[in-house]
């Protein structure tokens, strides 16, 4: 079992931009912080600030009751942790894995950890490395509530907001994926919009104030439509899907007139036209959510139920 000292200490495995930010915030909060990275050379700055650099991951995890892992993906997590020496050192201790990957990988990693007597919390960081240690950082967790409460005092040293989403271990990764789905489709739309605007002689800087305006329309829409989406009410009273499809077609035509690939918008218009073809032309755009959910590929319904 970890000693009392270990409980007020933390280990960080992975010193990419995010791992370094996490370790820096723990140091700023006065915790005894042990760090390790696969490739040496990323720890000197942290050591200057008081971190202990461990020569091996097994020595790193043995130094603390809680190990925070933050590397590229779960293949990297496995490469570090699934060696006998590391798994043995982690036995009786806790891992909070803040690495991003899929809900399936989170569940699989949790099963491995349980089989090796390791307490396991999965987590996701929803804000950039620059927010760590500030009130703007957003951290999501899933896994055993007792473990979360036990380690919350250490995690609180990161500042920001911390939310435990429940005991179903895949939930943090599931939220992460859903939120990144919004982010990357929006960024793809922005990149495409800049290409089309540029072809029409408009610079990114000229578009920016209006792009901000369009962006600010979205948050209230997310709130207003959440109840509708959950209850299956896809009212299109103010903005029917026929109107959305027409607007999308204009974007496709303008892009292609400039020789710009419109594949992403064609896919979106295709979804809208599918809904219209199924008799939902008077509904709102979110009807496509129900159509996407209804038309899963055979044998792929892996819906999770929260416990
Ligand atoms: P990266 O995602 O680039 O991860 C770099 C880290 O992963 C380094 O420590 C690197 O070690 C390690 N790594 C990669 N492959 C392996 C491997 N096979 N074995 C061991 N270690 C490996 O950098 P970040 O720090 O930015 O991100 C870490 C995690 O945080 C990611 O999952 C990311 O999605 C998430 N995240 C990052 C944000 C950010 O702003 N940076 C924001 C929100 C989430 P080495 O130095 O030896 O290559």
mmCIF file of C-alpha atoms and ligand atoms in Angstrom:
data_model
loop_
_atom_site.group_PDB
_atom_site.id
_atom_site.type_symbol
_atom_site.label_atom_id
_atom_site.label_comp_id
_atom_site.label_asym_id
_atom_site.label_seq_id
_atom_site.Cartn_x
_atom_site.Cartn_y
_atom_site.Cartn_z
ATOM 1 C CA UNK A 1 0.000 0.000 0.000
ATOM 2 C CA UNK A 2 1.203 3.548 -0.677
ATOM 3 C CA UNK A 3 2.614 5.358 2.334
ATOM 4 C CA UNK A 4 1.154 8.589 3.679
ATOM 5 C CA UNK A 5 3.871 10.528 1.832
ATOM 6 C CA UNK A 6 2.964 8.839 -1.433
ATOM 7 C CA UNK A 7 -0.612 10.046 -1.039
ATOM 8 C CA UNK A 8 0.524 13.674 -1.124
ATOM 9 C CA UNK A 9 2.734 13.007 -4.135
ATOM 10 C CA UNK A 10 2.062 12.433 -7.795
ATOM 11 C CA UNK A 11 3.835 10.856 -10.753
ATOM 12 C CA UNK A 12 3.441 12.057 -14.323
ATOM 13 C CA UNK A 13 4.289 9.666 -17.171
ATOM 14 C CA UNK A 14 4.653 11.467 -20.503
ATOM 15 C CA UNK A 15 6.231 14.877 -20.942
ATOM 16 C CA UNK A 16 4.737 16.135 -24.188
ATOM 17 C CA UNK A 17 3.237 19.647 -24.057
ATOM 18 C CA UNK A 18 0.301 18.399 -21.956
ATOM 19 C CA UNK A 19 2.324 16.181 -19.619
ATOM 20 C CA UNK A 20 4.755 19.050 -18.968
ATOM 21 C CA UNK A 21 1.841 21.394 -18.224
ATOM 22 C CA UNK A 22 0.316 18.875 -15.785
ATOM 23 C CA UNK A 23 3.636 18.302 -14.011
ATOM 24 C CA UNK A 24 4.225 22.065 -13.836
ATOM 25 C CA UNK A 25 0.823 22.651 -12.232
ATOM 26 C CA UNK A 26 1.426 19.906 -9.657
ATOM 27 C CA UNK A 27 4.784 21.494 -8.823
ATOM 28 C CA UNK A 28 3.223 24.941 -8.522
ATOM 29 C CA UNK A 29 0.732 23.463 -6.052
ATOM 30 C CA UNK A 30 3.615 22.169 -3.922
ATOM 31 C CA UNK A 31 3.122 18.441 -4.546
ATOM 32 C CA UNK A 32 6.111 16.133 -4.658
ATOM 33 C CA UNK A 33 6.154 15.430 -8.392
ATOM 34 C CA UNK A 34 8.025 12.583 -10.054
ATOM 35 C CA UNK A 35 8.271 12.581 -13.840
ATOM 36 C CA UNK A 36 9.318 10.157 -16.549
ATOM 37 C CA UNK A 37 9.328 10.378 -20.346
ATOM 38 C CA UNK A 38 10.307 7.759 -22.936
ATOM 39 C CA UNK A 39 12.809 10.111 -24.556
ATOM 40 C CA UNK A 40 15.076 11.911 -22.088
ATOM 41 C CA UNK A 41 15.620 15.664 -22.396
ATOM 42 C CA UNK A 42 12.121 16.977 -21.681
ATOM 43 C CA UNK A 43 12.495 17.003 -17.886
ATOM 44 C CA UNK A 44 15.321 19.519 -17.108
ATOM 45 C CA UNK A 45 13.003 22.526 -16.834
ATOM 46 C CA UNK A 46 10.698 20.602 -14.483
ATOM 47 C CA UNK A 47 13.650 19.330 -12.429
ATOM 48 C CA UNK A 48 14.824 22.928 -12.026
ATOM 49 C CA UNK A 49 11.389 23.667 -10.571
ATOM 50 C CA UNK A 50 11.672 20.788 -8.079
ATOM 51 C CA UNK A 51 10.504 17.668 -9.934
ATOM 52 C CA UNK A 52 12.240 14.333 -9.414
ATOM 53 C CA UNK A 53 13.193 12.688 -12.716
ATOM 54 C CA UNK A 54 12.908 8.900 -12.422
ATOM 55 C CA UNK A 55 15.208 6.798 -14.623
ATOM 56 C CA UNK A 56 12.529 4.167 -15.359
ATOM 57 C CA UNK A 57 8.707 4.142 -15.395
ATOM 58 C CA UNK A 58 8.638 1.490 -12.642
ATOM 59 C CA UNK A 59 10.675 3.733 -10.341
ATOM 60 C CA UNK A 60 8.470 6.682 -11.296
ATOM 61 C CA UNK A 61 5.195 4.961 -10.407
ATOM 62 C CA UNK A 62 6.636 3.525 -7.178
ATOM 63 C CA UNK A 63 7.182 7.080 -5.903
ATOM 64 C CA UNK A 64 3.495 8.063 -5.655
ATOM 65 C CA UNK A 65 0.060 6.748 -4.787
ATOM 66 C CA UNK A 66 -1.320 8.344 -7.952
ATOM 67 C CA UNK A 67 0.212 8.168 -11.415
ATOM 68 C CA UNK A 68 -1.144 10.476 -14.110
ATOM 69 C CA UNK A 69 -0.473 9.152 -17.612
ATOM 70 C CA UNK A 70 -0.676 11.579 -20.529
ATOM 71 C CA UNK A 71 0.858 10.362 -23.789
ATOM 72 C CA UNK A 72 -0.055 10.236 -27.480
ATOM 73 C CA UNK A 73 -2.635 7.419 -27.351
ATOM 74 C CA UNK A 74 -3.395 4.102 -25.626
ATOM 75 C CA UNK A 75 -0.839 2.223 -27.724
ATOM 76 C CA UNK A 76 1.733 4.460 -26.049
ATOM 77 C CA UNK A 77 0.092 3.868 -22.634
ATOM 78 C CA UNK A 78 0.331 0.107 -23.212
ATOM 79 C CA UNK A 79 3.956 0.362 -24.339
ATOM 80 C CA UNK A 80 4.800 2.012 -21.008
ATOM 81 C CA UNK A 81 2.590 0.169 -18.533
ATOM 82 C CA UNK A 82 2.222 -3.381 -19.840
ATOM 83 C CA UNK A 83 5.595 -4.589 -18.721
ATOM 84 C CA UNK A 84 5.838 -6.799 -15.659
ATOM 85 C CA UNK A 85 8.046 -4.381 -13.740
ATOM 86 C CA UNK A 86 5.683 -1.423 -14.267
ATOM 87 C CA UNK A 87 2.458 -3.397 -13.735
ATOM 88 C CA UNK A 88 3.990 -4.879 -10.563
ATOM 89 C CA UNK A 89 4.971 -1.448 -9.241
ATOM 90 C CA UNK A 90 1.473 -0.126 -9.979
ATOM 91 C CA UNK A 91 -0.218 -2.934 -8.028
ATOM 92 C CA UNK A 92 -2.156 -1.344 -5.132
ATOM 93 C CA UNK A 93 -1.731 2.128 -6.603
ATOM 94 C CA UNK A 94 -3.947 4.232 -8.876
ATOM 95 C CA UNK A 95 -3.591 5.380 -12.469
ATOM 96 C CA UNK A 96 -5.499 8.391 -13.790
ATOM 97 C CA UNK A 97 -5.118 8.045 -17.530
ATOM 98 C CA UNK A 98 -5.630 11.465 -19.108
ATOM 99 C CA UNK A 99 -4.523 10.275 -22.543
ATOM 100 C CA UNK A 100 -7.078 10.698 -25.344
ATOM 101 C CA UNK A 101 -8.350 7.633 -27.227
ATOM 102 C CA UNK A 102 -11.611 5.740 -27.826
ATOM 103 C CA UNK A 103 -14.175 4.554 -25.230
ATOM 104 C CA UNK A 104 -13.430 0.961 -26.286
ATOM 105 C CA UNK A 105 -9.740 1.367 -25.475
ATOM 106 C CA UNK A 106 -10.644 2.919 -22.109
ATOM 107 C CA UNK A 107 -12.801 -0.110 -21.214
ATOM 108 C CA UNK A 108 -10.106 -2.523 -22.319
ATOM 109 C CA UNK A 109 -7.405 -0.681 -20.337
ATOM 110 C CA UNK A 110 -9.624 -0.638 -17.234
ATOM 111 C CA UNK A 111 -10.116 -4.415 -17.499
ATOM 112 C CA UNK A 112 -6.341 -4.896 -17.750
ATOM 113 C CA UNK A 113 -5.746 -2.630 -14.751
ATOM 114 C CA UNK A 114 -8.341 -4.415 -12.614
ATOM 115 C CA UNK A 115 -6.759 -7.753 -13.528
ATOM 116 C CA UNK A 116 -3.425 -6.430 -12.209
ATOM 117 C CA UNK A 117 -4.762 -4.960 -8.954
ATOM 118 C CA UNK A 118 -4.400 -1.380 -10.194
ATOM 119 C CA UNK A 119 -6.995 1.296 -9.369
ATOM 120 C CA UNK A 120 -8.028 2.897 -12.646
ATOM 121 C CA UNK A 121 -9.648 6.230 -13.499
ATOM 122 C CA UNK A 122 -10.049 7.277 -17.098
ATOM 123 C CA UNK A 123 -10.040 10.938 -17.989
ATOM 124 C CA UNK A 124 -10.095 13.501 -20.758
ATOM 125 C CA UNK A 125 -8.732 17.030 -20.922
ATOM 126 C CA UNK A 126 -10.980 19.297 -22.966
ATOM 127 C CA UNK A 127 -8.821 22.431 -23.075
ATOM 128 C CA UNK A 128 -5.334 23.270 -24.405
ATOM 129 C CA UNK A 129 -2.127 22.769 -22.416
ATOM 130 C CA UNK A 130 -1.947 26.540 -21.790
ATOM 131 C CA UNK A 131 -5.075 26.334 -19.590
ATOM 132 C CA UNK A 132 -3.617 23.779 -17.184
ATOM 133 C CA UNK A 133 -3.134 25.282 -13.734
ATOM 134 C CA UNK A 134 -5.616 28.079 -14.550
ATOM 135 C CA UNK A 135 -9.363 28.267 -13.841
ATOM 136 C CA UNK A 136 -10.018 27.576 -17.550
ATOM 137 C CA UNK A 137 -8.848 23.939 -17.589
ATOM 138 C CA UNK A 138 -11.625 21.364 -18.076
ATOM 139 C CA UNK A 139 -11.104 17.768 -16.877
ATOM 140 C CA UNK A 140 -13.568 14.901 -17.247
ATOM 141 C CA UNK A 141 -13.304 11.566 -15.421
ATOM 142 C CA UNK A 142 -15.048 8.229 -15.263
ATOM 143 C CA UNK A 143 -14.529 5.173 -13.091
ATOM 144 C CA UNK A 144 -14.991 4.144 -9.461
ATOM 145 C CA UNK A 145 -16.326 7.101 -7.460
ATOM 146 C CA UNK A 146 -14.360 6.138 -4.333
ATOM 147 C CA UNK A 147 -11.079 6.308 -6.272
ATOM 148 C CA UNK A 148 -12.055 9.648 -7.757
ATOM 149 C CA UNK A 149 -12.894 11.108 -4.341
ATOM 150 C CA UNK A 150 -9.701 9.688 -2.798
ATOM 151 C CA UNK A 151 -7.497 11.352 -5.435
ATOM 152 C CA UNK A 152 -9.505 14.517 -5.960
ATOM 153 C CA UNK A 153 -7.264 16.554 -3.600
ATOM 154 C CA UNK A 154 -4.247 15.827 -5.843
ATOM 155 C CA UNK A 155 -6.202 16.388 -9.072
ATOM 156 C CA UNK A 156 -7.528 19.694 -7.689
ATOM 157 C CA UNK A 157 -3.945 20.958 -7.767
ATOM 158 C CA UNK A 158 -4.423 21.243 -11.540
ATOM 159 C CA UNK A 159 -6.985 24.024 -10.935
ATOM 160 C CA UNK A 160 -9.863 24.322 -13.454
ATOM 161 C CA UNK A 161 -13.108 22.329 -13.358
ATOM 162 C CA UNK A 162 -13.217 18.583 -12.621
ATOM 163 C CA UNK A 163 -16.309 16.499 -13.399
ATOM 164 C CA UNK A 164 -16.869 12.855 -12.532
ATOM 165 C CA UNK A 165 -19.228 11.537 -15.227
ATOM 166 C CA UNK A 166 -20.050 8.226 -13.564
ATOM 167 C CA UNK A 167 -18.702 4.782 -12.921
ATOM 168 C CA UNK A 168 -18.965 3.493 -16.520
ATOM 169 C CA UNK A 169 -15.310 3.761 -17.436
ATOM 170 C CA UNK A 170 -15.858 4.673 -21.101
ATOM 171 C CA UNK A 171 -17.831 7.848 -20.360
ATOM 172 C CA UNK A 172 -14.927 10.321 -20.235
ATOM 173 C CA UNK A 173 -13.636 9.101 -23.601
ATOM 174 C CA UNK A 174 -17.193 9.091 -25.001
ATOM 175 C CA UNK A 175 -17.690 12.764 -24.031
ATOM 176 C CA UNK A 176 -14.236 13.539 -25.422
ATOM 177 C CA UNK A 177 -15.077 11.920 -28.781
ATOM 178 C CA UNK A 178 -18.471 13.670 -29.018
ATOM 179 C CA UNK A 179 -16.946 17.061 -28.190
ATOM 180 C CA UNK A 180 -14.017 16.572 -30.565
ATOM 181 C CA UNK A 181 -16.538 15.555 -33.251
ATOM 182 C CA UNK A 182 -18.065 19.021 -32.888
ATOM 183 C CA UNK A 183 -14.656 20.689 -32.815
ATOM 184 C CA UNK A 184 -13.099 19.001 -35.848
ATOM 185 C CA UNK A 185 -16.146 19.222 -38.091
ATOM 186 C CA UNK A 186 -16.377 22.918 -37.180
ATOM 187 C CA UNK A 187 -12.659 23.412 -37.901
ATOM 188 C CA UNK A 188 -13.048 21.585 -41.221
ATOM 189 C CA UNK A 189 -15.951 23.919 -42.049
ATOM 190 C CA UNK A 190 -13.830 26.934 -41.126
ATOM 191 C CA UNK A 191 -10.886 25.760 -43.256
ATOM 192 C CA UNK A 192 -13.229 25.149 -46.196
ATOM 193 C CA UNK A 193 -14.974 28.494 -45.704
ATOM 194 C CA UNK A 194 -11.608 30.268 -45.844
ATOM 195 C CA UNK A 195 -10.756 28.538 -49.137
ATOM 196 C CA UNK A 196 -14.106 29.564 -50.671
ATOM 197 C CA UNK A 197 -13.925 33.098 -49.240
ATOM 198 C CA UNK A 198 -10.374 33.450 -50.533
ATOM 199 C CA UNK A 199 -11.501 32.381 -54.039
ATOM 200 C CA UNK A 200 -14.051 35.225 -53.829
ATOM 201 C CA UNK A 201 -11.323 37.701 -52.842
ATOM 202 C CA UNK A 202 -12.116 37.794 -49.114
ATOM 203 C CA UNK A 203 -9.255 37.426 -46.624
ATOM 204 C CA UNK A 204 -9.481 35.442 -43.412
ATOM 205 C CA UNK A 205 -9.080 38.675 -41.446
ATOM 206 C CA UNK A 206 -11.976 40.308 -43.278
ATOM 207 C CA UNK A 207 -14.187 37.298 -42.622
ATOM 208 C CA UNK A 208 -13.138 36.898 -38.969
ATOM 209 C CA UNK A 209 -15.653 39.241 -37.260
ATOM 210 C CA UNK A 210 -18.529 37.618 -39.130
ATOM 211 C CA UNK A 211 -17.109 34.118 -38.595
ATOM 212 C CA UNK A 212 -17.146 34.898 -34.863
ATOM 213 C CA UNK A 213 -20.790 35.932 -35.188
ATOM 214 C CA UNK A 214 -21.744 32.642 -36.851
ATOM 215 C CA UNK A 215 -19.808 30.750 -34.158
ATOM 216 C CA UNK A 216 -21.687 32.545 -31.381
ATOM 217 C CA UNK A 217 -25.018 31.345 -32.796
ATOM 218 C CA UNK A 218 -24.122 27.748 -31.979
ATOM 219 C CA UNK A 219 -23.981 27.636 -28.121
ATOM 220 C CA UNK A 220 -27.626 28.693 -27.634
ATOM 221 C CA UNK A 221 -28.655 26.236 -30.381
ATOM 222 C CA UNK A 222 -26.935 23.399 -28.478
ATOM 223 C CA UNK A 223 -28.943 24.278 -25.365
ATOM 224 C CA UNK A 224 -32.261 24.850 -27.120
ATOM 225 C CA UNK A 225 -32.138 21.653 -29.164
ATOM 226 C CA UNK A 226 -30.820 19.289 -26.468
ATOM 227 C CA UNK A 227 -34.294 18.514 -25.078
ATOM 228 C CA UNK A 228 -35.656 18.023 -28.593
ATOM 229 C CA UNK A 229 -32.816 15.687 -29.521
ATOM 230 C CA UNK A 230 -33.250 13.592 -26.349
ATOM 231 C CA UNK A 231 -37.038 13.371 -26.736
ATOM 232 C CA UNK A 232 -37.017 12.747 -30.507
ATOM 233 C CA UNK A 233 -38.889 15.959 -31.305
ATOM 234 C CA UNK A 234 -37.252 17.355 -34.448
ATOM 235 C CA UNK A 235 -39.509 20.331 -35.080
ATOM 236 C CA UNK A 236 -38.542 22.384 -38.124
ATOM 237 C CA UNK A 237 -41.049 25.142 -37.554
ATOM 238 C CA UNK A 238 -38.547 27.996 -37.931
ATOM 239 C CA UNK A 239 -35.955 26.291 -40.103
ATOM 240 C CA UNK A 240 -37.045 23.162 -41.992
ATOM 241 C CA UNK A 241 -34.506 20.730 -43.375
ATOM 242 C CA UNK A 242 -35.568 21.615 -46.942
ATOM 243 C CA UNK A 243 -34.188 25.109 -46.316
ATOM 244 C CA UNK A 244 -30.951 23.678 -44.816
ATOM 245 C CA UNK A 245 -30.435 21.437 -47.877
ATOM 246 C CA UNK A 246 -30.929 24.397 -50.220
ATOM 247 C CA UNK A 247 -28.374 26.484 -48.291
ATOM 248 C CA UNK A 248 -25.887 23.595 -48.399
ATOM 249 C CA UNK A 249 -26.379 23.212 -52.162
ATOM 250 C CA UNK A 250 -25.372 26.873 -52.614
ATOM 251 C CA UNK A 251 -22.110 26.189 -50.778
ATOM 252 C CA UNK A 252 -21.449 23.103 -52.934
ATOM 253 C CA UNK A 253 -22.132 25.031 -56.170
ATOM 254 C CA UNK A 254 -19.979 28.018 -55.200
ATOM 255 C CA UNK A 255 -17.080 25.794 -54.085
ATOM 256 C CA UNK A 256 -17.148 23.652 -57.198
ATOM 257 C CA UNK A 257 -17.454 26.710 -59.448
ATOM 258 C CA UNK A 258 -14.032 27.667 -58.030
ATOM 259 C CA UNK A 259 -12.731 24.105 -58.447
ATOM 260 C CA UNK A 260 -12.685 23.636 -54.662
ATOM 261 C CA UNK A 261 -13.470 20.179 -53.294
ATOM 262 C CA UNK A 262 -16.921 20.242 -51.665
ATOM 263 C CA UNK A 263 -16.882 16.645 -50.419
ATOM 264 C CA UNK A 264 -17.581 17.492 -46.782
ATOM 265 C CA UNK A 265 -20.549 19.729 -47.616
ATOM 266 C CA UNK A 266 -21.796 17.193 -50.180
ATOM 267 C CA UNK A 267 -21.842 14.600 -47.382
ATOM 268 C CA UNK A 268 -23.816 16.969 -45.132
ATOM 269 C CA UNK A 269 -26.257 17.811 -47.943
ATOM 270 C CA UNK A 270 -26.586 14.085 -48.641
ATOM 271 C CA UNK A 271 -27.731 13.497 -45.052
ATOM 272 C CA UNK A 272 -30.274 16.310 -45.305
ATOM 273 C CA UNK A 273 -31.587 14.978 -48.657
ATOM 274 C CA UNK A 274 -31.872 11.477 -47.170
ATOM 275 C CA UNK A 275 -34.105 12.882 -44.409
ATOM 276 C CA UNK A 276 -36.208 14.744 -46.977
ATOM 277 C CA UNK A 277 -36.464 11.578 -49.096
ATOM 278 C CA UNK A 278 -37.827 9.726 -46.065
ATOM 279 C CA UNK A 279 -40.628 12.277 -45.694
ATOM 280 C CA UNK A 280 -39.015 14.525 -43.045
ATOM 281 C CA UNK A 281 -38.628 17.680 -45.167
ATOM 282 C CA UNK A 282 -40.618 19.801 -42.704
ATOM 283 C CA UNK A 283 -38.497 18.645 -39.713
ATOM 284 C CA UNK A 284 -35.444 20.439 -38.296
ATOM 285 C CA UNK A 285 -31.882 19.507 -39.257
ATOM 286 C CA UNK A 286 -31.332 17.335 -36.163
ATOM 287 C CA UNK A 287 -33.635 14.722 -37.739
ATOM 288 C CA UNK A 288 -30.390 13.495 -39.348
ATOM 289 C CA UNK A 289 -29.204 12.393 -35.865
ATOM 290 C CA UNK A 290 -32.091 9.955 -35.664
ATOM 291 C CA UNK A 291 -31.441 8.763 -39.236
ATOM 292 C CA UNK A 292 -27.731 8.198 -38.489
ATOM 293 C CA UNK A 293 -28.640 6.231 -35.346
ATOM 294 C CA UNK A 294 -31.331 4.195 -37.138
ATOM 295 C CA UNK A 295 -29.140 3.197 -40.081
ATOM 296 C CA UNK A 296 -26.195 1.634 -38.273
ATOM 297 C CA UNK A 297 -24.321 -1.021 -40.171
ATOM 298 C CA UNK A 298 -25.620 -4.534 -39.305
ATOM 299 C CA UNK A 299 -24.018 -5.996 -36.179
ATOM 300 C CA UNK A 300 -22.535 -2.674 -35.038
ATOM 301 C CA UNK A 301 -25.054 -1.590 -32.393
ATOM 302 C CA UNK A 302 -22.710 -1.305 -29.423
ATOM 303 C CA UNK A 303 -24.710 1.258 -27.475
ATOM 304 C CA UNK A 304 -23.528 1.655 -23.884
ATOM 305 C CA UNK A 305 -25.853 2.041 -20.954
ATOM 306 C CA UNK A 306 -24.636 4.138 -18.051
ATOM 307 C CA UNK A 307 -24.462 2.401 -14.703
HETATM 308 P P1 LIG B 1 1.404 14.136 -27.812
HETATM 309 O O1 LIG B 1 -0.020 13.712 -28.042
HETATM 310 O O2 LIG B 1 2.217 14.445 -28.996
HETATM 311 O O3 LIG B 1 2.136 13.012 -26.935
HETATM 312 C C1 LIG B 1 3.504 13.122 -26.689
HETATM 313 C C2 LIG B 1 3.887 12.194 -25.584
HETATM 314 O O4 LIG B 1 3.580 10.825 -25.918
HETATM 315 C C3 LIG B 1 5.386 12.254 -25.324
HETATM 316 O O5 LIG B 1 5.606 12.124 -23.945
HETATM 317 C C4 LIG B 1 5.868 11.024 -26.094
HETATM 318 O O6 LIG B 1 7.123 10.545 -25.658
HETATM 319 C C5 LIG B 1 4.778 10.050 -25.736
HETATM 320 N N1 LIG B 1 4.746 8.869 -26.589
HETATM 321 C C6 LIG B 1 4.339 8.784 -27.872
HETATM 322 N N2 LIG B 1 4.464 7.509 -28.322
HETATM 323 C C7 LIG B 1 4.976 6.783 -27.280
HETATM 324 C C8 LIG B 1 5.303 5.416 -27.111
HETATM 325 N N3 LIG B 1 5.134 4.516 -28.083
HETATM 326 N N4 LIG B 1 5.801 5.026 -25.910
HETATM 327 C C9 LIG B 1 5.953 5.915 -24.905
HETATM 328 N N5 LIG B 1 5.652 7.226 -25.002
HETATM 329 C C10 LIG B 1 5.157 7.652 -26.176
HETATM 330 O O7 LIG B 1 1.497 15.410 -26.870
HETATM 331 P P2 LIG B 1 0.585 16.116 -25.778
HETATM 332 O O8 LIG B 1 1.369 16.154 -24.529
HETATM 333 O O9 LIG B 1 0.131 17.398 -26.368
HETATM 334 O O10 LIG B 1 -0.723 15.222 -25.594
HETATM 335 C C11 LIG B 1 -0.815 14.157 -24.670
HETATM 336 C C12 LIG B 1 -2.289 13.735 -24.609
HETATM 337 O O11 LIG B 1 -3.070 14.838 -24.154
HETATM 338 C C13 LIG B 1 -2.844 13.311 -25.977
HETATM 339 O O12 LIG B 1 -3.676 12.189 -25.822
HETATM 340 C C14 LIG B 1 -3.644 14.536 -26.395
HETATM 341 O O13 LIG B 1 -4.729 14.204 -27.259
HETATM 342 C C15 LIG B 1 -4.158 15.057 -25.042
HETATM 343 N N6 LIG B 1 -4.500 16.482 -25.083
HETATM 344 C C16 LIG B 1 -3.540 17.405 -25.440
HETATM 345 C C17 LIG B 1 -3.882 18.752 -25.514
HETATM 346 C C18 LIG B 1 -2.842 19.795 -25.819
HETATM 347 O O14 LIG B 1 -3.170 20.995 -25.806
HETATM 348 N N7 LIG B 1 -1.595 19.437 -26.092
HETATM 349 C C19 LIG B 1 -5.270 19.213 -25.247
HETATM 350 C C20 LIG B 1 -6.157 18.170 -24.804
HETATM 351 C C21 LIG B 1 -5.781 16.857 -24.757
HETATM 352 P P3 LIG B 1 8.465 10.951 -26.468
HETATM 353 O O15 LIG B 1 8.808 12.346 -26.004
HETATM 354 O O16 LIG B 1 9.423 9.910 -26.069
HETATM 355 O O17 LIG B 1 8.111 10.906 -27.944
#
